[in-house]
Amino acid sequence: MLRQPLLALSRSEQVKKLVSTLPVSSDIVAGYVPGETTREAIDATAALVDAGLAVTLDHLGEDIADAEQASANVAAYVEVIGQLSSRGLARRVEVSVKLSAIGQALPDSAGPGGGEKIALENAREICRAARNAGTTVTLDMEDHTTTDSTLAILGELRQDFPETGAVLQAALRRTEDDCRRLAHMGSRVRLCKGAYEEPESVAFTEKIDVDTSYVRCLKVLLHGGGYPMIATHDPRLIAIASTIAAEVGREQGTYEFQMLYGVRPEEQKRLAATGETVRVYVPYGKDWYGYLMRRLAERPQNLSFFVKSLVSKK
Ligand SMILES: Cc1cc2nc3c(=O)[nH]c(=O)nc-3n(C[C@H](O)[C@H](O)[C@H](O)COP(=O)(O)OP(=O)(O)OC[C@H]3O[C@@H](n4cnc5c(N)ncnc54)[C@H](O)[C@@H]3O)c2cc1C
């Protein structure tokens, strides 16, 4: 019930200023983000890999203001991919990229072809570095105004880098159809519920409707020829996914589960111990504000803890 107001509040500059004064080491931030530096991200990743988990690393940043910031984010990805390679982690670790962090929303005046073209060229550079290191890229999905553009960029990228992963959000009414389009051989698709505040015209707003949409989408993806990446912490949906996978004769390793860093870590290890591939999404970097607010909005029980952190600034 608190989700929409919290997401709306997170757009206030005053709230952003106040929250951003929290150190990344404060319990509330550190619970979701292992650190701001590449080093901290790689150390957290190595520990997860040692525990039998796979990882996708997200260099935090969204809605950047100019092409220079976009280039800096690309450089951060190329750097972390290099580190994955030199630490021998590239086989178990891929990267997740938000197109808005690498230029998608920049205006037409930002360069020939505008923001979309800049984001595509930047994404190509990250995909090239990933392929050279022996790993892959997944394009995160942002709010519904970006879905068409993101899927168009994905289509272009997949011509040269067919291993590039997509994300679809069960909350959107269009997603079952998008799943049908993307459930083909070689296509990696992460299915999540969707973390953004969306209007009823394009999205299911009741939890039960999002959950039933998730199950319909799961069926399409698990029956299809691609590689489904089942991103949820919801115990019912995890059980349903396992049941459908068994019903359609999917072997372990032909799909994977994904969860966020810091959320249900014991369940991550339990599932991995049953032989499932479990990938943990590890976000890192200085620009953690938007990510943190979406996580808090998902779990309003965190709110009193959050307010206490702000008051004590620890
Ligand atoms: C690997 C991964 C990648 C994602 N990528 C995207 C993306 O690209 N685009 C996008 O829009 N969304 C993305 N999401 C977020 C997703 O859309 C949901 O907002 C989020 O996963 C919460 O939904 P849920 O399926 O876990 O179900 P919920 O019903 O929200 O949660 C189920 C249970 O999980 C636990 N839980 C869930 N969230 C939290 C939390 N923040 N803190 C503590 N406990 C929690 C609680 O026990 C809760 O009862 C991603 C999620 C994952 C796991």
mmCIF file of N, CA, C and O in Angstrom, residues 29-102:
data_model
loop_
_atom_site.group_PDB
_atom_site.id
_atom_site.type_symbol
_atom_site.label_atom_id
_atom_site.label_comp_id
_atom_site.label_asym_id
_atom_site.label_seq_id
_atom_site.Cartn_x
_atom_site.Cartn_y
_atom_site.Cartn_z
ATOM 1 N N VAL A 29 21.656 0.994 3.713
ATOM 2 C CA VAL A 29 22.211 0.981 2.347
ATOM 3 C C VAL A 29 23.021 -0.295 2.143
ATOM 4 O O VAL A 29 22.861 -0.996 1.132
ATOM 5 N N ALA A 30 23.881 -0.613 3.121
ATOM 6 C CA ALA A 30 24.771 -1.770 2.971
ATOM 7 C C ALA A 30 23.988 -3.081 2.859
ATOM 8 O O ALA A 30 24.497 -4.065 2.319
ATOM 9 N N GLY A 31 22.756 -3.077 3.333
ATOM 10 C CA GLY A 31 21.925 -4.280 3.197
ATOM 11 C C GLY A 31 21.612 -4.608 1.749
ATOM 12 O O GLY A 31 21.325 -5.759 1.404
ATOM 13 N N TYR A 32 21.662 -3.600 0.892
ATOM 14 C CA TYR A 32 21.314 -3.809 -0.525
ATOM 15 C C TYR A 32 22.467 -3.559 -1.487
ATOM 16 O O TYR A 32 22.397 -3.967 -2.651
ATOM 17 N N VAL A 33 23.479 -2.797 -1.037
ATOM 18 C CA VAL A 33 24.581 -2.395 -1.928
ATOM 19 C C VAL A 33 25.904 -2.692 -1.214
ATOM 20 O O VAL A 33 26.161 -2.125 -0.158
ATOM 21 N N PRO A 34 26.754 -3.563 -1.760
ATOM 22 C CA PRO A 34 27.972 -3.930 -1.015
ATOM 23 C C PRO A 34 29.032 -2.837 -0.961
ATOM 24 O O PRO A 34 29.960 -2.944 -0.167
ATOM 25 N N GLY A 35 28.931 -1.802 -1.803
ATOM 26 C CA GLY A 35 29.929 -0.733 -1.734
ATOM 27 C C GLY A 35 29.862 0.164 -2.952
ATOM 28 O O GLY A 35 29.065 -0.055 -3.854
ATOM 29 N N GLU A 36 30.727 1.182 -2.929
ATOM 30 C CA GLU A 36 30.721 2.141 -4.039
ATOM 31 C C GLU A 36 31.828 1.871 -5.045
ATOM 32 O O GLU A 36 31.773 2.358 -6.169
ATOM 33 N N THR A 37 32.846 1.085 -4.656
ATOM 34 C CA THR A 37 34.007 0.914 -5.541
ATOM 35 C C THR A 37 33.980 -0.435 -6.273
ATOM 36 O O THR A 37 33.327 -1.391 -5.826
ATOM 37 N N THR A 38 34.737 -0.477 -7.377
ATOM 38 C CA THR A 38 34.862 -1.730 -8.139
ATOM 39 C C THR A 38 35.433 -2.820 -7.240
ATOM 40 O O THR A 38 34.994 -3.969 -7.266
ATOM 41 N N ARG A 39 36.414 -2.446 -6.438
ATOM 42 C CA ARG A 39 37.070 -3.399 -5.540
ATOM 43 C C ARG A 39 36.046 -4.061 -4.603
ATOM 44 O O ARG A 39 36.018 -5.278 -4.436
ATOM 45 N N GLU A 40 35.194 -3.205 -3.990
ATOM 46 C CA GLU A 40 34.195 -3.765 -3.052
ATOM 47 C C GLU A 40 33.213 -4.674 -3.795
ATOM 48 O O GLU A 40 32.791 -5.712 -3.285
ATOM 49 N N ALA A 41 32.857 -4.267 -5.026
ATOM 50 C CA ALA A 41 31.918 -5.078 -5.804
ATOM 51 C C ALA A 41 32.524 -6.432 -6.145
ATOM 52 O O ALA A 41 31.877 -7.479 -6.025
ATOM 53 N N ILE A 42 33.798 -6.402 -6.533
ATOM 54 C CA ILE A 42 34.461 -7.658 -6.924
ATOM 55 C C ILE A 42 34.637 -8.561 -5.694
ATOM 56 O O ILE A 42 34.436 -9.774 -5.770
ATOM 57 N N ASP A 43 34.970 -7.968 -4.546
ATOM 58 C CA ASP A 43 35.128 -8.789 -3.338
ATOM 59 C C ASP A 43 33.800 -9.450 -2.950
ATOM 60 O O ASP A 43 33.759 -10.638 -2.622
ATOM 61 N N ALA A 44 32.706 -8.675 -3.007
ATOM 62 C CA ALA A 44 31.394 -9.250 -2.674
ATOM 63 C C ALA A 44 31.037 -10.353 -3.677
ATOM 64 O O ALA A 44 30.504 -11.411 -3.313
ATOM 65 N N THR A 45 31.367 -10.099 -4.937
ATOM 66 C CA THR A 45 31.087 -11.084 -5.988
ATOM 67 C C THR A 45 31.863 -12.376 -5.755
ATOM 68 O O THR A 45 31.304 -13.477 -5.844
ATOM 69 N N ALA A 46 33.147 -12.215 -5.444
ATOM 70 C CA ALA A 46 33.985 -13.404 -5.232
ATOM 71 C C ALA A 46 33.434 -14.244 -4.073
ATOM 72 O O ALA A 46 33.408 -15.478 -4.143
ATOM 73 N N ALA A 47 32.946 -13.573 -3.027
ATOM 74 C CA ALA A 47 32.404 -14.315 -1.878
ATOM 75 C C ALA A 47 31.137 -15.087 -2.292
ATOM 76 O O ALA A 47 30.944 -16.238 -1.888
ATOM 77 N N LEU A 48 30.311 -14.470 -3.111
ATOM 78 C CA LEU A 48 29.091 -15.159 -3.562
ATOM 79 C C LEU A 48 29.443 -16.353 -4.450
ATOM 80 O O LEU A 48 28.855 -17.437 -4.325
ATOM 81 N N VAL A 49 30.419 -16.153 -5.337
ATOM 82 C CA VAL A 49 30.829 -17.253 -6.229
ATOM 83 C C VAL A 49 31.402 -18.402 -5.396
ATOM 84 O O VAL A 49 31.084 -19.573 -5.628
ATOM 85 N N ASP A 50 32.179 -18.057 -4.370
ATOM 86 C CA ASP A 50 32.723 -19.104 -3.479
ATOM 87 C C ASP A 50 31.601 -19.879 -2.801
ATOM 88 O O ASP A 50 31.747 -21.050 -2.473
ATOM 89 N N ALA A 51 30.472 -19.193 -2.571
ATOM 90 C CA ALA A 51 29.340 -19.859 -1.898
ATOM 91 C C ALA A 51 28.462 -20.631 -2.898
ATOM 92 O O ALA A 51 27.382 -21.100 -2.551
ATOM 93 N N GLY A 52 28.912 -20.732 -4.154
ATOM 94 C CA GLY A 52 28.174 -21.554 -5.127
ATOM 95 C C GLY A 52 27.137 -20.795 -5.931
ATOM 96 O O GLY A 52 26.290 -21.400 -6.605
ATOM 97 N N LEU A 53 27.196 -19.453 -5.856
ATOM 98 C CA LEU A 53 26.199 -18.657 -6.575
ATOM 99 C C LEU A 53 26.817 -18.014 -7.816
ATOM 100 O O LEU A 53 28.023 -17.810 -7.878
ATOM 101 N N ALA A 54 25.978 -17.704 -8.798
ATOM 102 C CA ALA A 54 26.420 -16.899 -9.937
ATOM 103 C C ALA A 54 26.035 -15.449 -9.621
ATOM 104 O O ALA A 54 25.276 -15.188 -8.686
ATOM 105 N N VAL A 55 26.555 -14.510 -10.405
ATOM 106 C CA VAL A 55 26.327 -13.086 -10.096
ATOM 107 C C VAL A 55 26.070 -12.315 -11.373
ATOM 108 O O VAL A 55 26.594 -12.651 -12.445
ATOM 109 N N THR A 56 25.234 -11.260 -11.294
ATOM 110 C CA THR A 56 25.218 -10.241 -12.332
ATOM 111 C C THR A 56 25.515 -8.907 -11.652
ATOM 112 O O THR A 56 24.899 -8.556 -10.641
ATOM 113 N N LEU A 57 26.511 -8.203 -12.164
ATOM 114 C CA LEU A 57 26.962 -6.955 -11.536
ATOM 115 C C LEU A 57 26.340 -5.751 -12.219
ATOM 116 O O LEU A 57 26.356 -5.657 -13.447
ATOM 117 N N ASP A 58 25.810 -4.829 -11.422
ATOM 118 C CA ASP A 58 25.196 -3.616 -11.973
ATOM 119 C C ASP A 58 25.951 -2.400 -11.461
ATOM 120 O O ASP A 58 25.966 -2.150 -10.245
ATOM 121 N N HIS A 59 26.579 -1.660 -12.377
ATOM 122 C CA HIS A 59 27.208 -0.402 -11.950
ATOM 123 C C HIS A 59 26.106 0.641 -11.867
ATOM 124 O O HIS A 59 25.540 1.037 -12.890
ATOM 125 N N LEU A 60 25.788 1.089 -10.652
ATOM 126 C CA LEU A 60 24.616 1.951 -10.446
ATOM 127 C C LEU A 60 24.758 3.287 -11.149
ATOM 128 O O LEU A 60 25.835 3.888 -11.172
ATOM 129 N N GLY A 61 23.656 3.737 -11.689
ATOM 130 C CA GLY A 61 23.627 5.018 -12.397
ATOM 131 C C GLY A 61 22.402 4.995 -13.279
ATOM 132 O O GLY A 61 22.112 3.970 -13.893
ATOM 133 N N GLU A 62 21.652 6.061 -13.303
ATOM 134 C CA GLU A 62 20.472 6.115 -14.172
ATOM 135 C C GLU A 62 20.173 7.575 -14.459
ATOM 136 O O GLU A 62 20.593 8.465 -13.721
ATOM 137 N N ASP A 63 19.482 7.817 -15.562
ATOM 138 C CA ASP A 63 19.083 9.178 -15.924
ATOM 139 C C ASP A 63 20.241 10.158 -15.882
ATOM 140 O O ASP A 63 20.187 11.189 -15.211
ATOM 141 N N ILE A 64 21.301 9.847 -16.589
ATOM 142 C CA ILE A 64 22.460 10.742 -16.596
ATOM 143 C C ILE A 64 22.168 11.992 -17.431
ATOM 144 O O ILE A 64 21.264 11.987 -18.260
ATOM 145 N N ALA A 65 22.970 13.038 -17.193
ATOM 146 C CA ALA A 65 22.645 14.333 -17.793
ATOM 147 C C ALA A 65 23.358 14.620 -19.107
ATOM 148 O O ALA A 65 22.918 15.442 -19.896
ATOM 149 N N ASP A 66 24.510 13.969 -19.368
ATOM 150 C CA ASP A 66 25.218 14.275 -20.617
ATOM 151 C C ASP A 66 26.033 13.074 -21.101
ATOM 152 O O ASP A 66 26.194 12.072 -20.395
ATOM 153 N N ALA A 67 26.533 13.215 -22.339
ATOM 154 C CA ALA A 67 27.240 12.104 -22.978
ATOM 155 C C ALA A 67 28.527 11.740 -22.236
ATOM 156 O O ALA A 67 28.969 10.589 -22.254
ATOM 157 N N GLU A 68 29.130 12.731 -21.541
ATOM 158 C CA GLU A 68 30.374 12.433 -20.797
ATOM 159 C C GLU A 68 30.086 11.455 -19.661
ATOM 160 O O GLU A 68 30.834 10.522 -19.418
ATOM 161 N N GLN A 69 28.949 11.706 -18.973
ATOM 162 C CA GLN A 69 28.588 10.796 -17.871
ATOM 163 C C GLN A 69 28.312 9.389 -18.414
ATOM 164 O O GLN A 69 28.663 8.393 -17.801
ATOM 165 N N ALA A 70 27.681 9.352 -19.590
ATOM 166 C CA ALA A 70 27.408 8.056 -20.222
ATOM 167 C C ALA A 70 28.727 7.337 -20.492
ATOM 168 O O ALA A 70 28.880 6.148 -20.189
ATOM 169 N N SER A 71 29.718 8.080 -21.023
ATOM 170 C CA SER A 71 31.024 7.466 -21.326
ATOM 171 C C SER A 71 31.711 6.992 -20.039
ATOM 172 O O SER A 71 32.365 5.947 -20.022
ATOM 173 N N ALA A 72 31.542 7.776 -18.963
ATOM 174 C CA ALA A 72 32.167 7.369 -17.691
ATOM 175 C C ALA A 72 31.542 6.057 -17.204
ATOM 176 O O ALA A 72 32.244 5.174 -16.686
ATOM 177 N N ASN A 73 30.239 5.912 -17.395
ATOM 178 C CA ASN A 73 29.591 4.659 -16.974
ATOM 179 C C ASN A 73 30.054 3.484 -17.838
ATOM 180 O O ASN A 73 30.247 2.373 -17.339
ATOM 181 N N VAL A 74 30.241 3.732 -19.136
ATOM 182 C CA VAL A 74 30.755 2.667 -20.013
ATOM 183 C C VAL A 74 32.149 2.257 -19.526
ATOM 184 O O VAL A 74 32.450 1.057 -19.397
ATOM 185 N N ALA A 75 32.982 3.260 -19.215
ATOM 186 C CA ALA A 75 34.347 2.966 -18.760
ATOM 187 C C ALA A 75 34.308 2.133 -17.471
ATOM 188 O O ALA A 75 35.119 1.214 -17.286
ATOM 189 N N ALA A 76 33.343 2.440 -16.597
ATOM 190 C CA ALA A 76 33.231 1.670 -15.339
ATOM 191 C C ALA A 76 32.904 0.207 -15.648
ATOM 192 O O ALA A 76 33.445 -0.716 -15.012
ATOM 193 N N TYR A 77 32.025 -0.010 -16.627
ATOM 194 C CA TYR A 77 31.696 -1.400 -17.003
ATOM 195 C C TYR A 77 32.912 -2.112 -17.593
ATOM 196 O O TYR A 77 33.194 -3.271 -17.272
ATOM 197 N N VAL A 78 33.625 -1.393 -18.481
ATOM 198 C CA VAL A 78 34.781 -2.040 -19.124
ATOM 199 C C VAL A 78 35.816 -2.395 -18.048
ATOM 200 O O VAL A 78 36.405 -3.476 -18.053
ATOM 201 N N GLU A 79 35.962 -1.492 -17.064
ATOM 202 C CA GLU A 79 36.922 -1.758 -15.988
ATOM 203 C C GLU A 79 36.515 -2.992 -15.173
ATOM 204 O O GLU A 79 37.313 -3.894 -14.932
ATOM 205 N N VAL A 80 35.233 -3.039 -14.802
ATOM 206 C CA VAL A 80 34.827 -4.161 -13.933
ATOM 207 C C VAL A 80 34.876 -5.477 -14.708
ATOM 208 O O VAL A 80 35.232 -6.528 -14.154
ATOM 209 N N ILE A 81 34.576 -5.436 -15.994
ATOM 210 C CA ILE A 81 34.649 -6.666 -16.800
ATOM 211 C C ILE A 81 36.108 -7.142 -16.866
ATOM 212 O O ILE A 81 36.388 -8.338 -16.752
ATOM 213 N N GLY A 82 37.043 -6.181 -16.996
ATOM 214 C CA GLY A 82 38.473 -6.527 -16.997
ATOM 215 C C GLY A 82 38.866 -7.208 -15.681
ATOM 216 O O GLY A 82 39.584 -8.201 -15.671
ATOM 217 N N GLN A 83 38.345 -6.679 -14.585
ATOM 218 C CA GLN A 83 38.651 -7.258 -13.258
ATOM 219 C C GLN A 83 38.070 -8.666 -13.125
ATOM 220 O O GLN A 83 38.691 -9.540 -12.541
ATOM 221 N N LEU A 84 36.861 -8.842 -13.666
ATOM 222 C CA LEU A 84 36.252 -10.177 -13.606
ATOM 223 C C LEU A 84 37.134 -11.178 -14.330
ATOM 224 O O LEU A 84 37.349 -12.298 -13.856
ATOM 225 N N SER A 85 37.642 -10.732 -15.479
ATOM 226 C CA SER A 85 38.481 -11.608 -16.274
ATOM 227 C C SER A 85 39.766 -11.925 -15.518
ATOM 228 O O SER A 85 40.144 -13.086 -15.372
ATOM 229 N N SER A 86 40.418 -10.865 -14.970
ATOM 230 C CA SER A 86 41.713 -11.138 -14.325
ATOM 231 C C SER A 86 41.551 -11.909 -13.014
ATOM 232 O O SER A 86 42.462 -12.621 -12.612
ATOM 233 N N ARG A 87 40.389 -11.813 -12.383
ATOM 234 C CA ARG A 87 40.181 -12.600 -11.138
ATOM 235 C C ARG A 87 39.592 -13.989 -11.429
ATOM 236 O O ARG A 87 39.207 -14.721 -10.514
ATOM 237 N N GLY A 88 39.446 -14.330 -12.719
ATOM 238 C CA GLY A 88 38.936 -15.667 -13.079
ATOM 239 C C GLY A 88 37.459 -15.841 -12.762
ATOM 240 O O GLY A 88 36.979 -16.954 -12.531
ATOM 241 N N LEU A 89 36.702 -14.725 -12.750
ATOM 242 C CA LEU A 89 35.294 -14.807 -12.344
ATOM 243 C C LEU A 89 34.312 -14.741 -13.526
ATOM 244 O O LEU A 89 33.104 -14.904 -13.339
ATOM 245 N N ALA A 90 34.831 -14.496 -14.740
ATOM 246 C CA ALA A 90 33.926 -14.177 -15.858
ATOM 247 C C ALA A 90 32.976 -15.331 -16.222
ATOM 248 O O ALA A 90 31.893 -15.098 -16.752
ATOM 249 N N ARG A 91 33.349 -16.553 -15.892
ATOM 250 C CA ARG A 91 32.489 -17.688 -16.253
ATOM 251 C C ARG A 91 31.191 -17.686 -15.425
ATOM 252 O O ARG A 91 30.154 -18.113 -15.892
ATOM 253 N N ARG A 92 31.282 -17.185 -14.189
ATOM 254 C CA ARG A 92 30.115 -17.228 -13.284
ATOM 255 C C ARG A 92 29.450 -15.869 -13.101
ATOM 256 O O ARG A 92 28.460 -15.740 -12.395
ATOM 257 N N VAL A 93 30.028 -14.838 -13.744
ATOM 258 C CA VAL A 93 29.544 -13.479 -13.472
ATOM 259 C C VAL A 93 29.311 -12.720 -14.772
ATOM 260 O O VAL A 93 30.201 -12.662 -15.624
ATOM 261 N N GLU A 94 28.117 -12.150 -14.923
ATOM 262 C CA GLU A 94 27.863 -11.292 -16.083
ATOM 263 C C GLU A 94 27.572 -9.874 -15.581
ATOM 264 O O GLU A 94 27.685 -9.592 -14.391
ATOM 265 N N VAL A 95 27.194 -8.957 -16.489
ATOM 266 C CA VAL A 95 26.850 -7.608 -16.042
ATOM 267 C C VAL A 95 25.441 -7.240 -16.503
ATOM 268 O O VAL A 95 24.966 -7.713 -17.530
ATOM 269 N N SER A 96 24.786 -6.400 -15.704
ATOM 270 C CA SER A 96 23.468 -5.852 -16.038
ATOM 271 C C SER A 96 23.643 -4.359 -16.286
ATOM 272 O O SER A 96 24.332 -3.682 -15.526
ATOM 273 N N VAL A 97 22.987 -3.866 -17.338
ATOM 274 C CA VAL A 97 23.181 -2.464 -17.728
ATOM 275 C C VAL A 97 21.831 -1.765 -17.883
ATOM 276 O O VAL A 97 20.925 -2.306 -18.534
ATOM 277 N N LYS A 98 21.712 -0.581 -17.290
ATOM 278 C CA LYS A 98 20.525 0.249 -17.520
ATOM 279 C C LYS A 98 20.843 1.190 -18.681
ATOM 280 O O LYS A 98 21.808 1.958 -18.614
ATOM 281 N N LEU A 99 20.025 1.149 -19.725
ATOM 282 C CA LEU A 99 20.330 1.990 -20.888
ATOM 283 C C LEU A 99 20.286 3.474 -20.527
ATOM 284 O O LEU A 99 20.986 4.277 -21.134
ATOM 285 N N SER A 100 19.494 3.848 -19.521
ATOM 286 C CA SER A 100 19.448 5.271 -19.156
ATOM 287 C C SER A 100 20.780 5.736 -18.557
ATOM 288 O O SER A 100 21.083 6.923 -18.535
ATOM 289 N N ALA A 101 21.597 4.782 -18.087
ATOM 290 C CA ALA A 101 22.907 5.141 -17.530
ATOM 291 C C ALA A 101 23.933 5.387 -18.627
ATOM 292 O O ALA A 101 25.000 5.937 -18.377
ATOM 293 N N ILE A 102 23.602 4.940 -19.845
ATOM 294 C CA ILE A 102 24.594 5.092 -20.923
ATOM 295 C C ILE A 102 24.017 5.887 -22.092
ATOM 296 O O ILE A 102 24.457 5.744 -23.216
#
